[in-house]
Coordinates of N, CA and C in Angstrom, one line a residue:
X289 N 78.5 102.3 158.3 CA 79.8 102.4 157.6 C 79.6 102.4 156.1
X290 N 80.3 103.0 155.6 CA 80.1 103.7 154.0 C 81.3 102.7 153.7
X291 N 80.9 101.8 152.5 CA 81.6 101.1 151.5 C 81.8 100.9 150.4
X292 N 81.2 102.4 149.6 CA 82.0 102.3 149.0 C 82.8 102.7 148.2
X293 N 83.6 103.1 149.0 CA 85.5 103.6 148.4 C 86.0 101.9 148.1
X294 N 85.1 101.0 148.6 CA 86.2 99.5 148.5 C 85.7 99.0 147.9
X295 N 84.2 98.9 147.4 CA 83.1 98.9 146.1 C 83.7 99.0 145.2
X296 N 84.1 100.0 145.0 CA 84.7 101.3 143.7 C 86.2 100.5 143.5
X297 N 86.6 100.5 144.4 CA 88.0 99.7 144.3 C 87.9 98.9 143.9
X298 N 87.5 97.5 144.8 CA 87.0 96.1 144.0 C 86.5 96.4 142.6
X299 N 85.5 96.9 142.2 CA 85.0 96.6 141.1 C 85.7 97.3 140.2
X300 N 86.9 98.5 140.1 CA 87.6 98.8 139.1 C 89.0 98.1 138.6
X301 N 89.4 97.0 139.9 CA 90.7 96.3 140.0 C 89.8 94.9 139.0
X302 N 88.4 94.9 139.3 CA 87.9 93.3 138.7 C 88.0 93.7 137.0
X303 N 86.9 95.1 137.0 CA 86.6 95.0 135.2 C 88.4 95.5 134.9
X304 N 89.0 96.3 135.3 CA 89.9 96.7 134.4 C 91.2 95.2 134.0
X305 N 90.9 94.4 135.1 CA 91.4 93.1 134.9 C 90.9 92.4 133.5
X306 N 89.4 92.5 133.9 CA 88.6 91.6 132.6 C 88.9 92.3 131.1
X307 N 89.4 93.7 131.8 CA 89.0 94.3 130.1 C 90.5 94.4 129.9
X308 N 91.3 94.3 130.3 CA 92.7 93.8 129.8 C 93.2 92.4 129.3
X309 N 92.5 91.7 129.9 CA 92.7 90.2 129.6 C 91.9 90.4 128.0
X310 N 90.7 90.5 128.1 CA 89.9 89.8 126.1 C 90.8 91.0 125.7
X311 N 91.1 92.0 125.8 CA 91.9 92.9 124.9 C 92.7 92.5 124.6
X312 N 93.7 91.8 124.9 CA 95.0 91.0 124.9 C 94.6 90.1 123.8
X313 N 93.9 89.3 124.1 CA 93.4 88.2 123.5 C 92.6 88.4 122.4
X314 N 92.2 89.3 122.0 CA 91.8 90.0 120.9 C 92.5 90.5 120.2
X315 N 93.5 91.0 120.6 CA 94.5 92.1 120.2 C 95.4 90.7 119.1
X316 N 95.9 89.9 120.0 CA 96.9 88.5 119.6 C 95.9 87.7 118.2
X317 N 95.0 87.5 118.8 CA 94.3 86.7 117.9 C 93.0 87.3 117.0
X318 N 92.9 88.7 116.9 CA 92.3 89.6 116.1 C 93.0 89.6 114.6
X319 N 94.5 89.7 115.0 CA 95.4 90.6 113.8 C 95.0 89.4 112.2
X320 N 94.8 87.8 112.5 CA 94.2 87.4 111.4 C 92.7 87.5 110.9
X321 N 91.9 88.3 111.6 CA 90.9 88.2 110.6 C 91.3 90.0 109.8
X322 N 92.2 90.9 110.6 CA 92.8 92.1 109.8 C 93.2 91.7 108.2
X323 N 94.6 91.1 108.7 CA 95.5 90.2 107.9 C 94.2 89.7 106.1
X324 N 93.2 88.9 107.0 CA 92.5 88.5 105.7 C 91.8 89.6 105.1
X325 N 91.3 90.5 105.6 CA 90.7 91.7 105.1 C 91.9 92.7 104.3
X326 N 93.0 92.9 104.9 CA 93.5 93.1 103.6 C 95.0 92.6 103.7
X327 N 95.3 91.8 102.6 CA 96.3 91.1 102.5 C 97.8 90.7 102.2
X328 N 97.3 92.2 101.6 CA 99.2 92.7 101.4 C 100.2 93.5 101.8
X329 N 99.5 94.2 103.1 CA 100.1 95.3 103.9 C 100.1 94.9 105.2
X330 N 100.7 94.1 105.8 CA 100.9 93.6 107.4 C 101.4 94.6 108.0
X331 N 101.5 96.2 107.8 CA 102.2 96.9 108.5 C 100.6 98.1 108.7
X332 N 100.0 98.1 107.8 CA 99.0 98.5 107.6 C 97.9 97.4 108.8
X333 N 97.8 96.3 108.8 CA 97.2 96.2 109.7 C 97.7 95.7 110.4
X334 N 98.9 95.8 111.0 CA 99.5 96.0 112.7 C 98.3 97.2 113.6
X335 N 98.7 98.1 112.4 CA 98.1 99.8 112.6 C 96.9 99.8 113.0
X336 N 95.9 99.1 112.2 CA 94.6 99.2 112.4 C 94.4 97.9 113.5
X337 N 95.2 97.0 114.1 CA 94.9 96.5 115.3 C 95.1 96.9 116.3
X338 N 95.9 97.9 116.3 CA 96.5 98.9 117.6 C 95.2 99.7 117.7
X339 N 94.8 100.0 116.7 CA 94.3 101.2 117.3 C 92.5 100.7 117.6
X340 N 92.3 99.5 116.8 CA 91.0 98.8 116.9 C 91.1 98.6 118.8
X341 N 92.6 98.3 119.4 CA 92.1 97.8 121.1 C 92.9 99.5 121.4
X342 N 93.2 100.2 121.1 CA 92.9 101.5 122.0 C 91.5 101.6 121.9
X343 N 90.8 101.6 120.7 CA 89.4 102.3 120.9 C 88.7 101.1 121.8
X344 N 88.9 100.0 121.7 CA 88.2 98.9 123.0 C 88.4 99.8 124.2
X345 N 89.7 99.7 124.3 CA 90.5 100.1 126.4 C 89.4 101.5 126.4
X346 N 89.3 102.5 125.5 CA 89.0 104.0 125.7 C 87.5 103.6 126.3
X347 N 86.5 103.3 125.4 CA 85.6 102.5 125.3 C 85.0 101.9 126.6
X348 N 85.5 101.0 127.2 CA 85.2 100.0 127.9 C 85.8 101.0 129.6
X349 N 87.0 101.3 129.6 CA 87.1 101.8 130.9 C 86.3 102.7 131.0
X350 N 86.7 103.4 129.8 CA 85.2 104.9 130.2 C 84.1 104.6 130.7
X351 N 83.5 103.9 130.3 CA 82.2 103.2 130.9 C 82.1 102.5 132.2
X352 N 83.7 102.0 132.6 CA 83.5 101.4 133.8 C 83.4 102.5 135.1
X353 N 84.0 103.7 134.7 CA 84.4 104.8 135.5 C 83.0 105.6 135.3
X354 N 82.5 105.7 134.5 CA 81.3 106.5 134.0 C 80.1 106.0 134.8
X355 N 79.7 104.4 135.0 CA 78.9 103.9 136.1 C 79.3 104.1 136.9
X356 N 80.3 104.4 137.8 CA 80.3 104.5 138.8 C 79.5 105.9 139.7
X357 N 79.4 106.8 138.8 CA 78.5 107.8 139.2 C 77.3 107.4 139.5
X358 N 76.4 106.3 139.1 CA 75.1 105.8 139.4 C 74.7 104.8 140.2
X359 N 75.7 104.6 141.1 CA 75.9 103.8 142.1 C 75.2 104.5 143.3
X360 N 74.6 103.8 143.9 CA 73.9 104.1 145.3 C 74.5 103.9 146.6
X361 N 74.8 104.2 147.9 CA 75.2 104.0 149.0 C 75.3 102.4 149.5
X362 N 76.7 101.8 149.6 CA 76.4 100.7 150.0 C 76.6 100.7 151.4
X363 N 76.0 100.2 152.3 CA 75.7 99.9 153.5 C 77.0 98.5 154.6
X364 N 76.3 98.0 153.7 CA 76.6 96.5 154.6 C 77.4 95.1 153.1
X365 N 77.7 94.4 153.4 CA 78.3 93.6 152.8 C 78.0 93.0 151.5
X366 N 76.4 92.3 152.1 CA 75.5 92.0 151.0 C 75.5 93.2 149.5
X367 N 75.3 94.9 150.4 CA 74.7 95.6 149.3 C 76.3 95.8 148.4
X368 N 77.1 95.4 148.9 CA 78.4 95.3 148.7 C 78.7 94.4 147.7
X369 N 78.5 92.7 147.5 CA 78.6 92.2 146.4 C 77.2 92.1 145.8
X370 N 76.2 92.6 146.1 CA 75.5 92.7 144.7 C 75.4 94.2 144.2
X371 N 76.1 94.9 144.1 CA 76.4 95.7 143.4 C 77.6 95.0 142.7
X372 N 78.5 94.7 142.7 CA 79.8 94.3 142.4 C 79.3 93.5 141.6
X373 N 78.6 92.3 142.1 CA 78.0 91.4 140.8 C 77.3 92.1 139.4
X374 N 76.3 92.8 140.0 CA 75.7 93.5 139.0 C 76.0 94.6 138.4
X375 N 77.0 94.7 138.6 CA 77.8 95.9 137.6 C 78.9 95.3 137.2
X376 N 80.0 94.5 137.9 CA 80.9 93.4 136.7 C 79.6 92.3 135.2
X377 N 78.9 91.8 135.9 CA 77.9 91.1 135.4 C 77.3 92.5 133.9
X378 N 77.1 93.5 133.7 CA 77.0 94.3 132.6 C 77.9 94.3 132.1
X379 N 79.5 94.5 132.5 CA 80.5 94.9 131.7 C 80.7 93.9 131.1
X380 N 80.6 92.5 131.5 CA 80.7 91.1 130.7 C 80.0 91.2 129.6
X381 N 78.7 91.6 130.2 CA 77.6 91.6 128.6 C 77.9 92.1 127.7
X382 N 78.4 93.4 128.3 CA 78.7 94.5 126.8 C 79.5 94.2 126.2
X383 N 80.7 93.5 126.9 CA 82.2 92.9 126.2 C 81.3 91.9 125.0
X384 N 80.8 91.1 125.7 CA 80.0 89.9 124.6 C 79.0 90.7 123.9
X385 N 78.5 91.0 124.0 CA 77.7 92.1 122.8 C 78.6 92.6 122.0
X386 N 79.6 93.6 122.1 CA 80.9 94.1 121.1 C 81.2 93.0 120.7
X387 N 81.7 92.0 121.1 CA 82.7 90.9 120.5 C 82.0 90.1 119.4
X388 N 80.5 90.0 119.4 CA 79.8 89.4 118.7 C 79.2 90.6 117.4
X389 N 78.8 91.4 117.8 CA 79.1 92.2 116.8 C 79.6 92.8 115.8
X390 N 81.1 92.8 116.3 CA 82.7 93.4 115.7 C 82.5 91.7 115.1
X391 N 82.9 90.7 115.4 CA 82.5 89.6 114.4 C 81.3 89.4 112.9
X392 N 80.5 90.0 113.7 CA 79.1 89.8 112.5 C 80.0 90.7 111.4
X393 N 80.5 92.2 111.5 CA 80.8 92.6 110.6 C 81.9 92.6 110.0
X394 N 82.9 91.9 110.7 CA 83.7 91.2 109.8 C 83.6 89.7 109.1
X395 N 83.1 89.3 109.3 CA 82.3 88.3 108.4 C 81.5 88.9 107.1
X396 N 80.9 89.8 108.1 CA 80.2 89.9 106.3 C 81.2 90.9 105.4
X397 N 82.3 91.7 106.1 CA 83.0 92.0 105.0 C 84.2 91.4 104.6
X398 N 84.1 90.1 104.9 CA 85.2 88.8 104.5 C 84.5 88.5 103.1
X399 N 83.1 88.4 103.8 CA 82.6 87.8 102.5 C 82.1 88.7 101.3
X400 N 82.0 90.0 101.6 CA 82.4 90.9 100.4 C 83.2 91.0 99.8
X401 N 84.7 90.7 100.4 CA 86.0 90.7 99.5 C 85.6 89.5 98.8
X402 N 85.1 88.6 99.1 CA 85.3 86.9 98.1 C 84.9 87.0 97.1

């Protein structure tokens, strides 16, 4: 029995879950490190928050849809969640790799305005 059409399923209902939740939550609690970068135009960076989590969502789903091409034949159950593990288990990483990144450089350009 070929599984996976339910593979593919499960694992696009899991990451597009995960990558909508930190987006949110990025999106809400991003807009003050914007805000401090520049300080007198809150309409100006509304703008550049919107479009900082479109280029996340573009980003991040692309990639979830993009692996899916390099997926191998799952079989049986087992080969069923460890694929699922191991490919949600990367998209986690990369979300934390971006998110620590997109931090480092705003920090250091907080601390260039000072």
């Amino acid at each position: 029995m070929n599984l996976n059409l339910v593979t593919y399923s499960i694992y696009i209902l899991i990451t597009v879950f995960i990558i909508i939740k930190v987006g949110l939550v990025c999106y809400r609690n991003g807009n003050v490190f914007v805000t401090h970068l520049v300080p007198n135009d809150k309409d100006f960076c509304l703008r550049v928050n919107n479009i900082l989590l479109l280029g996340y969502y573009l980003i991040n789903i692309g990639y979830t849809v993009i692996t899916l091409s390099d997926w191998t034949t799952v079989n049986s159950i087992s080969q069923l969640i460890e694929s699922l593990s191991e490919n949600t288990a990367i998209i986690i990483c990369i979300l934390a790799i971006l998110h620590y990144f997109n931090l480092f450089w705003i920090t250091k350009f907080i601390k260039n305005f000072k």
